[in-house]
Tab-separated table of C-alpha atoms in Angstrom:
chain	number	residue	atom	x	y	z
A	1	UNK	CA	18.907	58.417	25.490
A	2	UNK	CA	16.334	57.891	27.278
A	3	UNK	CA	17.302	58.941	30.301
A	4	UNK	CA	18.170	62.192	28.888
A	5	UNK	CA	14.803	62.755	27.144
A	6	UNK	CA	13.168	61.933	30.611
A	7	UNK	CA	15.767	64.360	32.387
A	8	UNK	CA	14.594	66.689	29.450
A	9	UNK	CA	10.871	66.454	29.827
A	10	UNK	CA	11.265	66.812	33.778
A	11	UNK	CA	12.529	70.226	33.394
A	12	UNK	CA	15.788	68.941	34.858
A	13	UNK	CA	18.517	68.581	32.277
A	14	UNK	CA	20.499	71.221	33.853
A	15	UNK	CA	21.094	68.939	36.485
A	16	UNK	CA	22.621	65.880	34.553
A	17	UNK	CA	26.258	66.257	34.063
A	18	UNK	CA	27.913	63.945	31.264
A	19	UNK	CA	31.434	62.906	31.071
A	20	UNK	CA	33.683	61.480	28.223
A	21	UNK	CA	36.954	60.268	28.706
A	22	UNK	CA	39.548	58.212	25.286
A	23	UNK	CA	42.510	57.315	26.695
A	24	UNK	CA	45.650	55.382	25.159
A	25	UNK	CA	47.478	52.720	27.037
A	26	UNK	CA	50.745	50.980	26.207
A	27	UNK	CA	48.583	48.056	27.842
A	28	UNK	CA	45.583	46.543	29.212
A	29	UNK	CA	46.319	45.250	32.691
A	30	UNK	CA	43.275	44.223	34.830
A	31	UNK	CA	43.256	43.236	38.362
A	32	UNK	CA	47.488	42.969	38.100
A	33	UNK	CA	46.752	40.291	34.820
A	34	UNK	CA	47.743	41.462	31.402
A	35	UNK	CA	45.152	41.138	28.711
A	36	UNK	CA	46.728	42.986	26.175
A	37	UNK	CA	50.674	43.550	26.170
A	38	UNK	CA	50.250	46.102	23.422
A	39	UNK	CA	48.905	49.256	22.683
A	40	UNK	CA	45.459	49.892	23.049
A	41	UNK	CA	42.226	52.611	23.083
A	42	UNK	CA	39.991	53.012	25.897
A	43	UNK	CA	37.104	54.910	25.663
A	44	UNK	CA	34.240	55.653	28.234
A	45	UNK	CA	31.122	57.815	28.541
A	46	UNK	CA	29.429	58.663	32.471
A	47	UNK	CA	25.998	60.513	32.729
A	48	UNK	CA	25.721	61.594	36.659
A	49	UNK	CA	22.931	63.845	38.519
A	50	UNK	CA	20.093	61.832	37.120
A	51	UNK	CA	16.561	63.188	38.499
A	52	UNK	CA	16.155	61.728	41.812
A	53	UNK	CA	15.432	63.229	45.002
A	54	UNK	CA	18.860	64.050	46.949
A	55	UNK	CA	17.780	62.364	50.480
A	56	UNK	CA	18.203	58.953	48.452
A	57	UNK	CA	21.430	59.393	46.935
A	58	UNK	CA	22.700	59.783	43.466
A	59	UNK	CA	22.738	57.469	40.356
A	60	UNK	CA	24.912	57.123	37.670
A	61	UNK	CA	25.367	55.146	34.438
A	62	UNK	CA	28.439	54.242	32.389
A	63	UNK	CA	30.103	52.343	29.341
A	64	UNK	CA	33.749	51.581	29.101
A	65	UNK	CA	35.375	49.841	25.775
A	66	UNK	CA	38.687	48.608	24.993
A	67	UNK	CA	39.751	48.453	21.254
A	68	UNK	CA	42.960	46.559	20.244
A	69	UNK	CA	45.581	48.511	18.308
A	70	UNK	CA	48.181	46.135	18.893
A	71	UNK	CA	47.130	42.480	18.183
A	72	UNK	CA	45.445	40.568	20.922
A	73	UNK	CA	45.427	37.388	22.064
A	74	UNK	CA	43.577	36.100	18.959
A	75	UNK	CA	45.584	37.949	16.859
A	76	UNK	CA	43.266	40.459	15.681
A	77	UNK	CA	42.971	44.207	15.972
A	78	UNK	CA	39.550	44.813	17.298
A	79	UNK	CA	36.895	46.421	19.707
A	80	UNK	CA	37.410	43.000	22.163
A	81	UNK	CA	35.811	44.660	25.318
A	82	UNK	CA	32.304	47.080	25.939
A	83	UNK	CA	31.743	47.028	29.853
A	84	UNK	CA	28.287	49.039	31.327
A	85	UNK	CA	27.750	49.429	34.867
A	86	UNK	CA	25.215	51.645	37.286
A	87	UNK	CA	26.736	53.052	40.736
A	88	UNK	CA	23.849	53.971	43.556
A	89	UNK	CA	25.781	56.355	45.558
A	90	UNK	CA	24.308	55.919	49.325
A	91	UNK	CA	22.976	59.230	51.251
A	92	UNK	CA	25.389	58.992	53.951
A	93	UNK	CA	27.446	61.761	54.924
A	94	UNK	CA	29.982	59.879	57.559
A	95	UNK	CA	31.640	58.095	54.868
A	96	UNK	CA	31.462	57.942	50.831
A	97	UNK	CA	29.598	54.975	49.966
A	98	UNK	CA	28.438	53.376	46.673
A	99	UNK	CA	26.679	50.084	45.359
A	100	UNK	CA	27.677	49.402	41.406
A	101	UNK	CA	26.556	46.659	39.151
A	102	UNK	CA	28.577	45.836	35.997
A	103	UNK	CA	28.565	44.063	32.893
A	104	UNK	CA	31.464	42.854	31.309
A	105	UNK	CA	30.904	41.882	27.837
A	106	UNK	CA	34.201	40.285	25.764
A	107	UNK	CA	33.099	40.593	21.722
A	108	UNK	CA	35.081	37.424	20.867
A	109	UNK	CA	32.724	34.544	21.850
A	110	UNK	CA	33.925	34.708	26.183
A	111	UNK	CA	31.033	34.868	28.139
A	112	UNK	CA	29.659	38.218	29.513
A	113	UNK	CA	30.969	38.858	33.578
A	114	UNK	CA	28.879	39.927	35.994
A	115	UNK	CA	29.238	41.721	39.316
A	116	UNK	CA	28.400	43.888	42.188
A	117	UNK	CA	30.730	45.852	44.192
A	118	UNK	CA	30.528	47.670	47.855
A	119	UNK	CA	32.805	50.904	47.933
A	120	UNK	CA	33.710	53.190	50.883
A	121	UNK	CA	36.287	56.220	50.755
A	122	UNK	CA	36.484	59.419	53.424
A	123	UNK	CA	38.813	62.261	52.752
A	124	UNK	CA	41.166	63.463	54.996
A	125	UNK	CA	40.419	66.574	56.193
A	126	UNK	CA	42.762	69.214	53.771
A	127	UNK	CA	45.392	66.770	53.220
A	128	UNK	CA	44.164	65.401	49.949
A	129	UNK	CA	44.327	62.071	51.246
A	130	UNK	CA	41.503	59.735	50.604
A	131	UNK	CA	41.514	56.156	51.715
A	132	UNK	CA	39.624	53.513	50.158
A	133	UNK	CA	38.024	49.993	49.976
A	134	UNK	CA	36.073	48.376	47.835
A	135	UNK	CA	34.581	44.345	48.197
A	136	UNK	CA	33.559	43.014	44.192
A	137	UNK	CA	31.830	39.932	44.300
A	138	UNK	CA	31.116	37.841	40.577
A	139	UNK	CA	27.527	37.398	39.847
A	140	UNK	CA	28.321	35.621	36.287
A	141	UNK	CA	31.081	34.555	33.810
A	142	UNK	CA	34.042	33.386	35.135
A	143	UNK	CA	34.756	35.557	37.909
A	144	UNK	CA	31.162	33.687	39.411
A	145	UNK	CA	31.080	33.296	43.529
A	146	UNK	CA	34.924	35.068	42.929
A	147	UNK	CA	36.003	37.997	45.603
A	148	UNK	CA	38.377	40.966	44.525
A	149	UNK	CA	38.796	42.922	47.707
A	150	UNK	CA	40.803	45.938	46.872
A	151	UNK	CA	42.110	48.627	49.824
A	152	UNK	CA	44.051	51.737	49.493
A	153	UNK	CA	44.737	55.056	49.741
A	154	UNK	CA	45.230	58.212	46.997
A	155	UNK	CA	46.176	61.885	47.249
A	156	UNK	CA	45.693	64.770	44.642
A	157	UNK	CA	47.654	68.048	45.394
A	158	UNK	CA	46.614	70.986	42.671
A	159	UNK	CA	49.954	72.161	41.727
A	160	UNK	CA	48.411	75.661	39.920
A	161	UNK	CA	45.147	76.768	38.849
A	162	UNK	CA	44.935	74.221	36.315
A	163	UNK	CA	47.563	71.318	36.723
A	164	UNK	CA	46.811	68.785	39.326
A	165	UNK	CA	49.185	65.880	40.467
A	166	UNK	CA	48.017	62.560	41.897
A	167	UNK	CA	49.025	59.309	43.255
A	168	UNK	CA	47.347	56.314	44.833
A	169	UNK	CA	49.157	52.706	46.327
A	170	UNK	CA	46.690	49.836	46.625
A	171	UNK	CA	46.637	45.856	47.707
A	172	UNK	CA	43.840	43.319	46.497
A	173	UNK	CA	43.266	40.275	47.873
A	174	UNK	CA	41.458	37.275	45.621
A	175	UNK	CA	39.234	34.780	46.662
A	176	UNK	CA	38.834	32.397	43.543
A	177	UNK	CA	35.905	30.250	43.923
A	178	UNK	CA	38.115	27.650	41.799
A	179	UNK	CA	41.534	28.178	43.023
A	180	UNK	CA	43.358	29.272	45.550
A	181	UNK	CA	42.883	32.656	47.603
A	182	UNK	CA	45.869	35.271	48.680
A	183	UNK	CA	47.261	38.951	48.066
A	184	UNK	CA	46.416	38.841	44.378
A	185	UNK	CA	48.271	42.665	43.052
A	186	UNK	CA	49.391	45.664	44.013
A	187	UNK	CA	49.409	48.770	42.262
A	188	UNK	CA	51.080	52.280	42.418
A	189	UNK	CA	50.212	55.320	39.849
A	190	UNK	CA	51.410	59.074	39.516
A	191	UNK	CA	49.732	61.386	37.353
A	192	UNK	CA	49.374	64.479	36.149
A	193	UNK	CA	46.047	66.475	34.638
A	194	UNK	CA	45.899	69.792	33.123
A	195	UNK	CA	42.476	71.862	32.222
A	196	UNK	CA	42.535	73.066	28.954
A	197	UNK	CA	39.450	74.919	30.048
A	198	UNK	CA	35.972	74.575	32.380
A	199	UNK	CA	34.889	71.474	29.957
A	200	UNK	CA	38.238	69.663	28.650
A	201	UNK	CA	41.791	68.236	29.998
A	202	UNK	CA	44.508	66.166	29.202
A	203	UNK	CA	46.386	63.714	31.712
A	204	UNK	CA	48.603	60.902	31.935
A	205	UNK	CA	49.692	58.458	34.053
A	206	UNK	CA	52.735	55.830	34.784
A	207	UNK	CA	51.341	52.784	36.800
A	208	UNK	CA	53.245	49.899	38.048
A	209	UNK	CA	52.126	46.376	38.740
A	210	UNK	CA	53.064	43.747	41.263
A	211	UNK	CA	52.841	40.043	41.417
A	212	UNK	CA	52.080	39.188	45.039
A	213	UNK	CA	51.662	35.677	44.789
A	214	UNK	CA	52.469	33.538	41.818
A	215	UNK	CA	49.818	30.728	42.708
A	216	UNK	CA	47.029	33.491	43.044
A	217	UNK	CA	48.317	35.835	40.052
A	218	UNK	CA	50.065	33.249	37.995
A	219	UNK	CA	52.814	33.812	35.928
A	220	UNK	CA	50.924	33.100	32.642
A	221	UNK	CA	48.310	35.939	33.140
A	222	UNK	CA	51.104	38.542	35.108
A	223	UNK	CA	52.965	40.509	32.403
A	224	UNK	CA	53.509	43.900	32.920
A	225	UNK	CA	54.834	45.411	35.626
A	226	UNK	CA	54.938	49.473	34.346
A	227	UNK	CA	52.610	50.498	31.555
A	228	UNK	CA	51.582	54.181	30.646
A	229	UNK	CA	48.218	55.885	29.578
A	230	UNK	CA	47.803	59.388	28.176
A	231	UNK	CA	44.411	60.855	27.512
A	232	UNK	CA	41.289	63.216	26.796
A	233	UNK	CA	38.800	64.125	29.669
A	234	UNK	CA	35.767	66.271	29.333
A	235	UNK	CA	32.527	67.258	31.178
A	236	UNK	CA	29.524	69.086	30.036
């Protein structure tokens, strides 16, 4: 709200973009580990195009949450997590390069996790292919001094003026400060997005998760090889 007021006062509010998502998923899976193996609701919101000179890059802010519709590990239906993040896209033309700071707040007594990430990606011409690599480093909490390195490739294809097909494959390597290191998980996703109008769209996806090393992603953590997601998105 403060940033919105600043933008309005500066007379550049028209350059600021707001987005929101409301997703239902058949499970909550994070980096291969199953947080909740039942139905969850996951809303999110972003503010981008904040008023900084284009030659200095771009800044966006966002929040994301998880509400357990199915009982979670402590037997409750509750809002179990709220995350906050800030992403700075560096003014680099050769590739897409960004840095992100994230705080993961858990609402049932678990200490907050904090991490920084550097992501690089590049669209390959008009093919719709987009390879990327992200390097995440834990600053605090259970992920302190842990590295999560994920590389992959995504593809998007317009099937019609309103319908878009997207898919991706990613592989992640984990360096755990308190445990073994190695390949953690591989994920694959295929989804469709349908634009209802200029601002609103609906989307759905099927997501697969593979356990690559049971010493890194343990059997206790890995539970859901496949889960689905259905959601609504808007931008204005």
